[in-house]
Short mmCIF file of C-alpha atoms in Angstrom, two decimals:
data_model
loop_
_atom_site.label_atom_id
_atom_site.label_comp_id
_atom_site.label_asym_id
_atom_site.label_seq_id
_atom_site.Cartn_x
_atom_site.Cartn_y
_atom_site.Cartn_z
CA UNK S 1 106.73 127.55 46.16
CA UNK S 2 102.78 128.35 45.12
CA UNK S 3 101.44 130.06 42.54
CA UNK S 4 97.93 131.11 43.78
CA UNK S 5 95.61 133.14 41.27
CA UNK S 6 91.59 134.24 41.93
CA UNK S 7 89.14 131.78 40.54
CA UNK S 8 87.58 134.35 38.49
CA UNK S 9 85.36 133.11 35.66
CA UNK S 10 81.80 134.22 34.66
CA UNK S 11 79.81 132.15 37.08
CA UNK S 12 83.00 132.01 40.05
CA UNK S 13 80.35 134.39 42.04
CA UNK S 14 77.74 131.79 41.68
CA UNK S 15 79.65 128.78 43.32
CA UNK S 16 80.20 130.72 46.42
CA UNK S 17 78.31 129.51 49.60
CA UNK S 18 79.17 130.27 52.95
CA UNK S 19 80.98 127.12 53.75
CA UNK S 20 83.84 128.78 51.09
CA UNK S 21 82.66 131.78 49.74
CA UNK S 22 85.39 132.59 47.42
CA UNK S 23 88.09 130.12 45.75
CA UNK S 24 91.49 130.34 44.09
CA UNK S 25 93.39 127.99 42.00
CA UNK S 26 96.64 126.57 43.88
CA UNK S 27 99.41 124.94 41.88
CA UNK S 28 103.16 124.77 42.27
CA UNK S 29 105.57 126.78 40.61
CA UNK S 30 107.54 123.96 39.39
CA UNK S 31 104.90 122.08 38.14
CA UNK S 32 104.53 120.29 34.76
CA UNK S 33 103.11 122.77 32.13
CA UNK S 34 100.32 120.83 31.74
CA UNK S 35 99.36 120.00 35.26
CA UNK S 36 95.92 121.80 36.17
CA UNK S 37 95.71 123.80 39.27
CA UNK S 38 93.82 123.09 41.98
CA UNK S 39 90.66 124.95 43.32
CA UNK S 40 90.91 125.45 46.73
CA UNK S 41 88.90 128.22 49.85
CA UNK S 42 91.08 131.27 49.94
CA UNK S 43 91.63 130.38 53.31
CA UNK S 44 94.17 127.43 52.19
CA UNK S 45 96.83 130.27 51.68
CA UNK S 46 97.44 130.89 54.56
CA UNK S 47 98.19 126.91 55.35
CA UNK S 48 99.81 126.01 52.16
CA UNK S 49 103.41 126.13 53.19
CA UNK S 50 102.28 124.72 56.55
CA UNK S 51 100.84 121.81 54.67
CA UNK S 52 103.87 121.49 52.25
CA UNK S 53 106.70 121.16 54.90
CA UNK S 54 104.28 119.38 57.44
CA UNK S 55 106.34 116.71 59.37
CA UNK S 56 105.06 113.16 58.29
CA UNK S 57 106.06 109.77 60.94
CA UNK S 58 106.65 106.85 58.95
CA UNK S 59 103.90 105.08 60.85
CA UNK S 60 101.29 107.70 59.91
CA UNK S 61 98.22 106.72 58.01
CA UNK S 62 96.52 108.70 55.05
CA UNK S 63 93.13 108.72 53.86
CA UNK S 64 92.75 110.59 50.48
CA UNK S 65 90.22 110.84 48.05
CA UNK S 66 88.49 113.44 45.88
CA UNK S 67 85.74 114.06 47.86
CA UNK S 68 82.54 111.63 47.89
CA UNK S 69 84.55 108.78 47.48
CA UNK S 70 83.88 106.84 50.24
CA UNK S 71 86.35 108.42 52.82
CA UNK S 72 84.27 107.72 55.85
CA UNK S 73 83.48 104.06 54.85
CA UNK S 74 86.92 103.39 54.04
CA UNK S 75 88.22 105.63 57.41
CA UNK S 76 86.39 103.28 60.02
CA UNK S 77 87.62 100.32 58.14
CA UNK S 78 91.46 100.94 58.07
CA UNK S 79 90.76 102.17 61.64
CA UNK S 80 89.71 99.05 62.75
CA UNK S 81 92.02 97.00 60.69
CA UNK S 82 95.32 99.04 62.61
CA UNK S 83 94.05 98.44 65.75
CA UNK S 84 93.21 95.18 65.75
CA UNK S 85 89.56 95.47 65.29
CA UNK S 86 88.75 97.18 68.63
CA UNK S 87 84.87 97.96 68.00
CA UNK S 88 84.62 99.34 71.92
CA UNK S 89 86.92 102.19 71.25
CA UNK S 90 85.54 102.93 68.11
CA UNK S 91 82.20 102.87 69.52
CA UNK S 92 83.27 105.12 72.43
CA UNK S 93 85.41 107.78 70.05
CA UNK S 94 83.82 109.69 67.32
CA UNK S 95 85.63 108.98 64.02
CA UNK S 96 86.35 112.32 63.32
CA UNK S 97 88.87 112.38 66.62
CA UNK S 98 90.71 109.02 65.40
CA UNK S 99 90.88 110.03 61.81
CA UNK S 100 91.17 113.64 61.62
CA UNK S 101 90.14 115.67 58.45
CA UNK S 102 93.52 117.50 58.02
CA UNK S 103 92.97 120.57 56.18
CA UNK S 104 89.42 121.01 57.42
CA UNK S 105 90.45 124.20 59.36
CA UNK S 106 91.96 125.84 55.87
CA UNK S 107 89.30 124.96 53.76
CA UNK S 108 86.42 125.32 55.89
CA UNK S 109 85.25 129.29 56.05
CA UNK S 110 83.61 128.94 59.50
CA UNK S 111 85.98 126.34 60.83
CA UNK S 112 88.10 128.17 63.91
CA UNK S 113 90.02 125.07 64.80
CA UNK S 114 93.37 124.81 63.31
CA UNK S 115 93.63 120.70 62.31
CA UNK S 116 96.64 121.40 61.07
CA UNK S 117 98.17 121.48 64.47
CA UNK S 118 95.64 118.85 65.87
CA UNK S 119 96.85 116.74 63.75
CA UNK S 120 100.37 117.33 64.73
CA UNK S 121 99.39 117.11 68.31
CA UNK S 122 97.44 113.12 67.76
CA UNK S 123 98.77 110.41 69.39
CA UNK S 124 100.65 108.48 67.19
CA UNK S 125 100.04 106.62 64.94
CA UNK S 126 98.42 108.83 63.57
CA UNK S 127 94.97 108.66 60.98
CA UNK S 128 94.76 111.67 58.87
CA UNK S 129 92.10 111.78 56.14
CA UNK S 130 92.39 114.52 53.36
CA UNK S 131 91.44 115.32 50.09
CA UNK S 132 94.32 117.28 48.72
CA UNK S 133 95.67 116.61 45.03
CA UNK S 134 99.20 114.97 45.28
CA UNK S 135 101.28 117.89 44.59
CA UNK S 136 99.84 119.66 47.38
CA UNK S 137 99.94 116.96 50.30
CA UNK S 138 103.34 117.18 52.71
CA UNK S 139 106.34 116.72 50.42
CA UNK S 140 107.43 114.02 53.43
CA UNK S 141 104.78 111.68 52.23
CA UNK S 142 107.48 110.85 49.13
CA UNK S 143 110.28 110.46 51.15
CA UNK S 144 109.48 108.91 55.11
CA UNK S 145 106.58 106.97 52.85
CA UNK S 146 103.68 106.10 55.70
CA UNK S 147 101.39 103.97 54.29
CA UNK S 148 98.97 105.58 52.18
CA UNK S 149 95.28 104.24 51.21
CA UNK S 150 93.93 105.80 48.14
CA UNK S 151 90.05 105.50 46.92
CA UNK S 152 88.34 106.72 43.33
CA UNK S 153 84.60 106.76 42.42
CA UNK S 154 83.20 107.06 38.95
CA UNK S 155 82.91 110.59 38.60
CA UNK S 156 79.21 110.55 37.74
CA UNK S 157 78.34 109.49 40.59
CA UNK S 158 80.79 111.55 42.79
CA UNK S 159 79.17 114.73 40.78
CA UNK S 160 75.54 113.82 42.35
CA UNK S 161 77.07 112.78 45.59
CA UNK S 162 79.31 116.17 45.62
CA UNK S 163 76.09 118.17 44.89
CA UNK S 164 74.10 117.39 47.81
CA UNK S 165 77.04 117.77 50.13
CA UNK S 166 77.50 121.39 48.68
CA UNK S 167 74.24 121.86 49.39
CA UNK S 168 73.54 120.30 52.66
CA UNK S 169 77.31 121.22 54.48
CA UNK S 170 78.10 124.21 52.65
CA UNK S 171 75.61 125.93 51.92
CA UNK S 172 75.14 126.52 48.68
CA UNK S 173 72.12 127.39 46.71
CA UNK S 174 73.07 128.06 42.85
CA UNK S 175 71.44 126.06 40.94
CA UNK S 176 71.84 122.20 39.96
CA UNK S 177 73.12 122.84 36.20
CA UNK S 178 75.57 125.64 37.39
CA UNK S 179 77.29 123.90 39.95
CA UNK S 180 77.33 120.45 37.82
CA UNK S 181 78.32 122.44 34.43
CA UNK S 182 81.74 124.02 36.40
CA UNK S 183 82.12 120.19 38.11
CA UNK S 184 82.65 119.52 34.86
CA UNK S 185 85.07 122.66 33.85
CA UNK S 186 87.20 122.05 36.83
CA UNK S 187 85.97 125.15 38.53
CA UNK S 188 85.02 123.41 41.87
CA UNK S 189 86.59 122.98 45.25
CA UNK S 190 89.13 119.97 45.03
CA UNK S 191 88.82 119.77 40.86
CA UNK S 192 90.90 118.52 38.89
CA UNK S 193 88.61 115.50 39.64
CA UNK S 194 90.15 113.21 37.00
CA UNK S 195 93.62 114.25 37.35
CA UNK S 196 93.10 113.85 41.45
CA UNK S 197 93.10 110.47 40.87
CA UNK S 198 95.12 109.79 38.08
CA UNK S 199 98.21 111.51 39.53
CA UNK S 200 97.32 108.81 42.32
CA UNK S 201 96.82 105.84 40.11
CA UNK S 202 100.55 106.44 38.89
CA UNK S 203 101.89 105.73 41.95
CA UNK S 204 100.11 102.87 42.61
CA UNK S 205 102.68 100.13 42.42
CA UNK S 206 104.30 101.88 45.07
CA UNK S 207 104.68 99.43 48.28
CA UNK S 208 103.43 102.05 50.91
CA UNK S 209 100.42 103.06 48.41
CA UNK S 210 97.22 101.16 48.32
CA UNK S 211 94.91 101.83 45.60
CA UNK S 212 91.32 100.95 45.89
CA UNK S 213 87.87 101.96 44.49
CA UNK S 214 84.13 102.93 45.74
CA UNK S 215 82.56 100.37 43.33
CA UNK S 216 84.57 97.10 44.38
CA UNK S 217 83.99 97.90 47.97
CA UNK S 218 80.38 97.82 47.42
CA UNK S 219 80.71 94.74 45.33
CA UNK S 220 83.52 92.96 47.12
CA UNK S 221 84.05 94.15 50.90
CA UNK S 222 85.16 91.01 51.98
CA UNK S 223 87.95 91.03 49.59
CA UNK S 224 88.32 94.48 50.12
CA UNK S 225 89.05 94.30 53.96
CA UNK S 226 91.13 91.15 53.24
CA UNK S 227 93.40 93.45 50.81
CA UNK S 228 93.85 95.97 53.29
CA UNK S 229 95.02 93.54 56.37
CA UNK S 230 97.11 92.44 53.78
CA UNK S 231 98.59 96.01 53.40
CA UNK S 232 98.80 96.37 56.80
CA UNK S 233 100.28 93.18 57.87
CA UNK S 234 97.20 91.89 60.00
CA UNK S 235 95.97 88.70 60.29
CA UNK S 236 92.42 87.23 61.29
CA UNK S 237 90.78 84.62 61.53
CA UNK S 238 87.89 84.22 58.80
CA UNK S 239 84.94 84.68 61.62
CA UNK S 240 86.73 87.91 62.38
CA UNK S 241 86.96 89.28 58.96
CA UNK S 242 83.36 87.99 58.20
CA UNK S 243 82.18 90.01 61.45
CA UNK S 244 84.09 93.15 60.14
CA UNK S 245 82.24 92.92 56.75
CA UNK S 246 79.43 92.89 58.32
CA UNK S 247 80.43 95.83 60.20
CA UNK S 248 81.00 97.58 57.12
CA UNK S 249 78.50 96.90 55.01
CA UNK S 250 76.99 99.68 53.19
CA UNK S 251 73.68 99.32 54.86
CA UNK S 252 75.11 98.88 58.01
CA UNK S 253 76.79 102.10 57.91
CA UNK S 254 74.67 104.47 55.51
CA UNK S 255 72.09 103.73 58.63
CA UNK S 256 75.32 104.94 61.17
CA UNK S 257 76.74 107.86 59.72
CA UNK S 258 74.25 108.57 56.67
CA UNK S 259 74.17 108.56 52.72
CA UNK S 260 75.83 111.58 52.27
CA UNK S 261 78.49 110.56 54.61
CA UNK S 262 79.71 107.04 53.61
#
């Protein structure tokens, strides 16, 4: 079903950190000809065909981005939004719990926990955040179609954003024009960047697919959160929506969860 080859390139040995300390490109077999592979921890091997056939519930909800994108901004918000804007719980239960990271444990070098099968284990629904390309999500997401809540960045400032969290989370400690150079090349964890969201933005007009952006959250929440009630089939009053912008504004929660993390 996988192809998987060693990301092996002059500088590969410099991009290792111990977070992921050595890659390889992922890609399926019957994959367009010119459809890039992705770059991936070794570790993701040994989950791919877990990943592939994973069991999807139609009332599942996805997260994805490329990562840097505002996952954890837009997380807490469709969170809120599909349960009726209860702030206690949220306030009570880390995010990480309601809106598990699902293929933290094969990606993440030092991660022992298996969220692969925590994720099968949550109480639906469930809220799954990930930042897999397309091809390599569950094949079920295409067929029992659980709604699905896509966000892009501009890419220059996902590549500064990306940076810092390689440095800060995983470790790393090449240099600045190394790791931005093979951003640039494709040669970094999650890369393709552009063709991450572009094999996103093609689905789009699908009904169980919303498709939103890092830079009209920050300029238009309110609209924003009105969207995804929309999506979701919610309705509040105006007072309610105002108090979960408020909730959500970028200030609000860069001082919560931090810069790196919104």
């Amino acid at each position: 079903m996988f192809d998987f080859k060693p990301l092996e390139f002059d500088e590969a040995d410099s991009l290792g950190c111990p977070g992921a300390p050595t890659f390889v490109e992922v890609k399926l077999k019957d994959s367009p000809e010119d459809t890039k592979p992705c770059v991936l921890p070794a570790k993701f091997v040994d989950y791919a065909d877990r990943i592939r056939n994973f069991q999807v519930y139609e009332d599942d909800v996805w997260i994805v981005t490329f990562p840097k994108c505002g996952t954890t901004w837009t997380q807490e918000m469709v969170w809120l939004i599909d349960h009726d804007l209860d702030y206690d719980t949220a306030k009570q239960v880390n995010l990480n719990s309601r809106s598990v990271f699902f293929e933290l444990g094969a990606v993440g070098h030092n991660i022992p926990v298996d969220t692969v099968t925590t994720v099968e284990n949550l109480p639906r629904p469930r809220h799954i955040k990930s930042h897999l390309p397309l091809p390599l999500l569950p094949q079920q997401l295409w067929t029992v179609k659980p709604r699905i809540v896509y966000v892009s960045r501009n890419p220059k400032d996902v590549a500064v954003s990306y940076l810092h969290h390689y440095q800060m989370i995983m470790g790393f400690r090449g240099s600045k024009d190394t790791f931005l150079r093979q951003l640039a090349a494709d040669k970094v964890m999650y890369c393709p960047q552009v063709q991450h969201v572009l094999e996103f933005w093609r689905v789009r007009e699908d009904r169980n697919v919303l498709f939103l952006s890092y830079e009209r959250m920050k300029r238009d929440l309110r609209g924003v959160v009105a969207q995804v009630c929309q999506f979701f089939g919610k309705e509040f009053s105006d007072e309610q929506l105002d108090t979960l912008a408020e909730h959500l504004s970028f200030d609000q929660m860069k001082s919560e969860w931090g810069e790196m993390r919104v």
